[in-house]
Amino acid sequence: QRRMSSIVTPGSKARFLRGDLARPSPRPQGLPVPMAVLDGDVAPAGDADEAPDNTYIWGTRISAASISRAAKRFLTSFKDAAQTEESIPKYVTLVIQAVSTGENVVNIDTADMRSVDAYLYKRMVEYPREVAPLFDEAVRDVAREKSPDKFSPDQLYTARMFNLEVNRTIRDLNPEDIDMLVSVQGMVTRTSPIIPDLKVAHFKCQRCGHGHDVANEDGRVTEPEKCDGCGAKHTSVLIHNLCGFVNKQMVKMQEK
């Protein structure tokens, strides 16, 4: 198994899937998380620390914590060539603007990433389903630290990558591009209506009223067997209007 949909290890919490990332097939259950499987998957010197919860990208030695640190370091330190030493880093400014205007998307130019951290860019391209949510968390951390007065704990932020190093045509896509982050040139011929896509399901105990959120993992939501509040079994009911949804849209493309 090359990778998994979200980063999960025994005793750790699942990271929510992004709405713009397709769901992969479920990974085999009951398999241990490998600490060292593939050669060449170790972070550069200084970034190879193990995650506190022993969380790794499935099938690799890539620590989720090292990716998170690299993402936050990039966001908080990158400056354009025209900026001075006293200037606020480029993406700190963009995050503050997003918080001030109520936007939840921060656009990341991958050319900036390639210029200062080729390793991070490579991992984003190779493992977008795992690395993109870590980038989202880094953006959220920066928003909380740099704009605490306007930061909302309920707001989710998305880091959107653009300007990849390679642009391809549809005919150039190959099976090895599956699950990779690719940039495709083409013409959009059809779009679907906006579809609500379940991200977090909210269950409520019918006995004590205790609420419980469950992440959508691999297109599946597991109903809690036992209430965390009163301990009753099989008393949870799904509350649709308290669930978390994201907008999804299907796009059909053809070559120019």
CSV table of C-alpha atoms in Angstrom, one decimal:
chain,number,residue,atom,x,y,z
A,1,GLN,CA,0.0,0.0,0.0
A,2,ARG,CA,1.6,3.2,-1.1
A,3,ARG,CA,-0.3,5.7,0.9
A,4,MET,CA,-3.5,6.3,2.9
A,5,SER,CA,-6.2,8.9,2.7
A,6,SER,CA,-5.5,10.7,5.9
A,7,ILE,CA,-2.7,10.2,8.4
A,8,VAL,CA,-3.8,7.8,11.1
A,9,THR,CA,-1.9,5.7,13.6
A,10,PRO,CA,-3.0,3.8,16.7
A,11,GLY,CA,-4.0,6.4,19.3
A,12,SER,CA,-3.9,9.3,17.0
A,13,LYS,CA,-6.7,11.5,15.6
A,14,ALA,CA,-7.6,11.4,11.9
A,15,ARG,CA,-6.9,14.5,9.9
A,16,PHE,CA,-9.9,15.6,7.9
A,17,LEU,CA,-9.9,15.2,4.2
A,18,ARG,CA,-10.1,18.3,2.0
A,19,GLY,CA,-13.1,18.8,-0.1
A,20,ASP,CA,-11.1,19.3,-3.3
A,21,LEU,CA,-9.1,16.1,-2.9
A,22,ALA,CA,-10.7,12.9,-4.2
A,23,ARG,CA,-11.2,10.0,-1.8
A,24,PRO,CA,-8.9,7.1,-2.2
A,25,SER,CA,-9.8,3.4,-1.7
A,26,PRO,CA,-9.6,2.3,1.9
A,27,ARG,CA,-6.2,1.1,3.2
A,28,PRO,CA,-5.9,-2.4,4.6
A,29,GLN,CA,-7.0,-2.5,8.3
A,30,GLY,CA,-4.8,-3.8,11.1
A,31,LEU,CA,-1.5,-3.1,9.4
A,32,PRO,CA,1.3,-1.5,11.4
A,33,VAL,CA,2.6,1.9,10.4
A,34,PRO,CA,6.1,1.3,8.9
A,35,MET,CA,8.9,3.3,10.3
A,36,ALA,CA,11.3,2.7,7.5
A,37,VAL,CA,10.1,1.3,4.2
A,38,LEU,CA,11.2,3.3,1.1
A,39,ASP,CA,14.7,4.6,0.5
A,40,GLY,CA,15.0,8.3,-0.2
A,41,ASP,CA,12.0,9.3,2.0
A,42,VAL,CA,14.0,10.8,4.8
A,43,ALA,CA,13.7,14.5,5.4
A,44,PRO,CA,16.8,16.7,5.0
A,45,ALA,CA,19.1,17.1,8.1
A,46,GLY,CA,17.3,18.9,10.8
A,47,ASP,CA,13.8,17.8,9.7
A,48,ALA,CA,13.9,14.1,10.4
A,49,ASP,CA,12.6,14.3,13.9
A,50,GLU,CA,9.9,11.7,14.6
A,51,ALA,CA,6.3,13.0,15.2
A,52,PRO,CA,5.3,13.1,18.8
A,53,ASP,CA,2.4,10.7,18.0
A,54,ASN,CA,4.6,8.5,15.7
A,55,THR,CA,2.5,9.7,12.7
A,56,TYR,CA,4.0,9.0,9.3
A,57,ILE,CA,2.7,9.0,5.7
A,58,TRP,CA,1.7,5.5,5.0
A,59,GLY,CA,4.4,3.4,3.3
A,60,THR,CA,7.2,5.9,3.9
A,61,ARG,CA,9.5,7.3,6.5
A,62,ILE,CA,8.1,10.8,6.0
A,63,SER,CA,7.2,12.3,9.4
A,64,ALA,CA,4.0,14.3,9.4
A,65,ALA,CA,5.6,16.6,12.1
A,66,SER,CA,8.6,17.4,9.9
A,67,ILE,CA,6.3,18.3,7.0
A,68,SER,CA,4.2,20.5,9.3
A,69,ARG,CA,7.3,22.3,10.6
A,70,ALA,CA,8.6,22.8,7.0
A,71,ALA,CA,5.3,24.2,5.9
A,72,LYS,CA,5.0,26.6,8.8
A,73,ARG,CA,8.7,27.7,8.3
A,74,PHE,CA,8.0,28.4,4.7
A,75,LEU,CA,4.9,30.4,5.4
A,76,THR,CA,6.5,32.5,8.1
A,77,SER,CA,9.9,33.2,6.5
A,78,PHE,CA,9.6,33.4,2.7
A,79,LYS,CA,10.2,36.9,1.2
A,80,ASP,CA,10.2,38.0,-2.4
A,81,ALA,CA,13.5,39.3,-3.8
A,82,ALA,CA,12.0,42.8,-3.7
A,83,GLN,CA,11.3,42.6,0.0
A,84,THR,CA,13.6,44.0,2.6
A,85,GLU,CA,14.8,42.4,5.8
A,86,GLU,CA,12.2,44.5,7.7
A,87,SER,CA,9.3,43.5,5.4
A,88,ILE,CA,6.6,41.1,6.7
A,89,PRO,CA,7.0,37.7,5.0
A,90,LYS,CA,4.8,37.4,1.9
A,91,TYR,CA,2.5,34.6,3.1
A,92,VAL,CA,2.1,36.0,6.6
A,93,THR,CA,0.7,39.1,4.8
A,94,LEU,CA,-1.6,37.0,2.7
A,95,VAL,CA,-2.8,35.0,5.7
A,96,ILE,CA,-3.5,38.2,7.7
A,97,GLN,CA,-5.5,39.6,4.7
A,98,ALA,CA,-7.5,36.4,4.5
A,99,VAL,CA,-8.4,36.6,8.2
A,100,SER,CA,-9.3,40.3,7.9
A,101,THR,CA,-11.6,39.8,4.9
A,102,GLY,CA,-13.1,36.6,6.1
A,103,GLU,CA,-11.6,34.5,3.2
A,104,ASN,CA,-10.7,30.9,3.9
A,105,VAL,CA,-8.3,30.3,1.0
A,106,VAL,CA,-4.6,31.3,0.8
A,107,ASN,CA,-3.0,30.9,-2.6
A,108,ILE,CA,0.5,29.4,-2.5
A,109,ASP,CA,2.9,30.0,-5.5
A,110,THR,CA,4.8,26.7,-5.7
A,111,ALA,CA,7.6,28.6,-7.5
A,112,ASP,CA,8.3,30.3,-4.2
A,113,MET,CA,8.4,26.9,-2.5
A,114,ARG,CA,10.7,25.4,-5.0
A,115,SER,CA,13.1,28.3,-4.6
A,116,VAL,CA,13.6,27.7,-0.9
A,117,ASP,CA,12.5,24.2,-0.1
A,118,ALA,CA,12.6,21.7,-3.0
A,119,TYR,CA,12.0,18.8,-0.6
A,120,LEU,CA,8.7,20.2,0.6
A,121,TYR,CA,7.6,20.9,-2.9
A,122,LYS,CA,8.4,17.3,-4.0
A,123,ARG,CA,6.4,15.9,-1.1
A,124,MET,CA,3.4,18.1,-1.9
A,125,VAL,CA,3.5,16.8,-5.5
A,126,GLU,CA,4.0,13.2,-4.5
A,127,TYR,CA,1.6,13.1,-1.6
A,128,PRO,CA,-1.0,15.8,-2.0
A,129,ARG,CA,-3.7,14.0,0.1
A,130,GLU,CA,-1.5,13.8,3.1
A,131,VAL,CA,0.6,17.0,2.7
A,132,ALA,CA,-2.1,19.5,1.7
A,133,PRO,CA,-4.1,19.0,5.0
A,134,LEU,CA,-0.8,19.6,6.9
A,135,PHE,CA,-0.4,22.8,5.0
A,136,ASP,CA,-3.9,23.8,5.9
A,137,GLU,CA,-3.1,23.3,9.5
A,138,ALA,CA,0.1,25.4,9.1
A,139,VAL,CA,-2.0,28.3,7.6
A,140,ARG,CA,-4.4,28.0,10.5
A,141,ASP,CA,-1.6,28.2,13.0
A,142,VAL,CA,-0.1,31.3,11.3
A,143,ALA,CA,-3.6,32.9,11.3
A,144,ARG,CA,-4.0,32.3,15.0
A,145,GLU,CA,-0.5,33.6,15.9
A,146,LYS,CA,-0.4,36.6,13.6
A,147,SER,CA,-4.0,37.8,13.9
A,148,PRO,CA,-5.3,36.6,17.2
A,149,ASP,CA,-7.8,39.4,17.6
A,150,LYS,CA,-9.7,38.5,14.4
A,151,PHE,CA,-9.0,34.7,14.3
A,152,SER,CA,-12.0,32.5,14.7
A,153,PRO,CA,-11.5,29.0,16.1
A,154,ASP,CA,-14.4,27.7,13.9
A,155,GLN,CA,-12.8,29.0,10.6
A,156,LEU,CA,-11.1,26.4,8.4
A,157,TYR,CA,-8.4,27.6,6.0
A,158,THR,CA,-7.2,26.0,2.8
A,159,ALA,CA,-3.8,26.4,1.1
A,160,ARG,CA,-4.3,26.3,-2.7
A,161,MET,CA,-1.2,25.4,-4.7
A,162,PHE,CA,-0.7,26.9,-8.2
A,163,ASN,CA,2.1,27.4,-10.7
A,164,LEU,CA,3.5,23.9,-10.7
A,165,GLU,CA,6.8,23.3,-12.3
A,166,VAL,CA,5.4,21.1,-15.1
A,167,ASN,CA,2.2,21.7,-17.1
A,168,ARG,CA,0.7,18.8,-19.0
A,169,THR,CA,-1.9,18.1,-21.6
A,170,ILE,CA,-4.6,15.6,-21.0
A,171,ARG,CA,-3.1,13.1,-23.4
A,172,ASP,CA,0.2,13.2,-21.5
A,173,LEU,CA,-1.4,11.9,-18.3
A,174,ASN,CA,-0.2,8.4,-17.3
A,175,PRO,CA,-1.3,5.9,-14.6
A,176,GLU,CA,1.7,6.9,-12.5
A,177,ASP,CA,0.1,10.4,-12.2
A,178,ILE,CA,-2.8,8.9,-10.1
A,179,ASP,CA,-2.8,10.4,-6.6
A,180,MET,CA,-0.2,13.0,-7.6
A,181,LEU,CA,-0.6,16.7,-7.8
A,182,VAL,CA,-0.6,17.6,-11.5
A,183,SER,CA,-1.2,20.8,-13.5
A,184,VAL,CA,-3.3,20.1,-16.7
A,185,GLN,CA,-4.0,22.4,-19.6
A,186,GLY,CA,-7.3,22.1,-21.3
A,187,MET,CA,-10.8,23.5,-21.9
A,188,VAL,CA,-13.6,23.0,-19.5
A,189,THR,CA,-16.7,21.8,-21.4
A,190,ARG,CA,-19.1,21.0,-18.6
A,191,THR,CA,-19.5,21.6,-14.9
A,192,SER,CA,-21.9,20.0,-12.4
A,193,PRO,CA,-24.0,21.9,-9.9
A,194,ILE,CA,-22.4,22.5,-6.6
A,195,ILE,CA,-22.7,19.4,-4.5
A,196,PRO,CA,-22.6,19.3,-0.7
A,197,ASP,CA,-20.0,16.8,0.4
A,198,LEU,CA,-20.0,15.5,4.0
A,199,LYS,CA,-16.8,16.3,5.9
A,200,VAL,CA,-17.7,15.9,9.5
A,201,ALA,CA,-20.8,14.0,10.8
A,202,HIS,CA,-22.4,15.1,14.1
A,203,PHE,CA,-24.0,12.4,16.2
A,204,LYS,CA,-26.2,13.1,19.3
A,205,CYS,CA,-26.9,10.6,22.1
A,206,GLN,CA,-30.7,10.1,22.5
A,207,ARG,CA,-30.3,9.4,26.2
A,208,CYS,CA,-28.1,12.2,27.5
A,209,GLY,CA,-27.8,14.6,24.5
A,210,HIS,CA,-24.0,14.4,24.3
A,211,GLY,CA,-22.6,15.4,20.9
A,212,HIS,CA,-19.9,13.6,19.1
A,213,ASP,CA,-18.1,14.6,15.8
A,214,VAL,CA,-16.9,11.8,13.4
A,215,ALA,CA,-14.7,12.5,10.4
A,216,ASN,CA,-15.6,11.2,7.0
A,217,GLU,CA,-12.8,8.7,6.3
A,218,ASP,CA,-12.5,7.1,2.9
A,219,GLY,CA,-16.2,8.0,2.2
A,220,ARG,CA,-17.3,6.2,5.3
A,221,VAL,CA,-18.7,7.6,8.6
A,222,THR,CA,-18.5,5.2,11.6
A,223,GLU,CA,-21.4,5.6,14.0
A,224,PRO,CA,-20.2,5.8,17.6
A,225,GLU,CA,-21.0,2.5,19.4
A,226,LYS,CA,-20.8,4.0,22.8
A,227,CYS,CA,-21.7,7.5,24.1
A,228,ASP,CA,-18.8,9.3,25.7
A,229,GLY,CA,-21.1,11.1,28.0
A,230,CYS,CA,-23.3,8.4,29.6
A,231,GLY,CA,-21.7,5.2,28.3
A,232,ALA,CA,-24.9,4.0,26.7
A,233,LYS,CA,-24.5,1.8,23.6
A,234,HIS,CA,-26.1,2.3,20.2
A,235,THR,CA,-28.0,5.5,21.2
A,236,SER,CA,-26.4,7.9,18.7
A,237,VAL,CA,-28.5,9.6,16.0
A,238,LEU,CA,-27.1,11.7,13.1
A,239,ILE,CA,-28.0,15.4,13.3
A,240,HIS,CA,-27.8,16.6,9.7
A,241,ASN,CA,-28.0,20.3,10.3
A,242,LEU,CA,-25.0,20.2,12.6
A,243,CYS,CA,-22.8,18.2,10.2
A,244,GLY,CA,-19.9,19.9,8.4
A,245,PHE,CA,-20.1,20.0,4.6
A,246,VAL,CA,-17.9,21.4,1.8
A,247,ASN,CA,-18.8,22.4,-1.7
A,248,LYS,CA,-17.8,19.9,-4.5
A,249,GLN,CA,-18.1,20.4,-8.2
A,250,MET,CA,-17.4,18.0,-11.0
A,251,VAL,CA,-15.6,19.3,-14.1
A,252,LYS,CA,-15.3,17.8,-17.5
A,253,MET,CA,-12.3,18.9,-19.6
A,254,GLN,CA,-11.0,18.3,-23.1
A,255,GLU,CA,-7.9,19.3,-24.9
A,256,LYS,CA,-7.6,22.7,-26.4
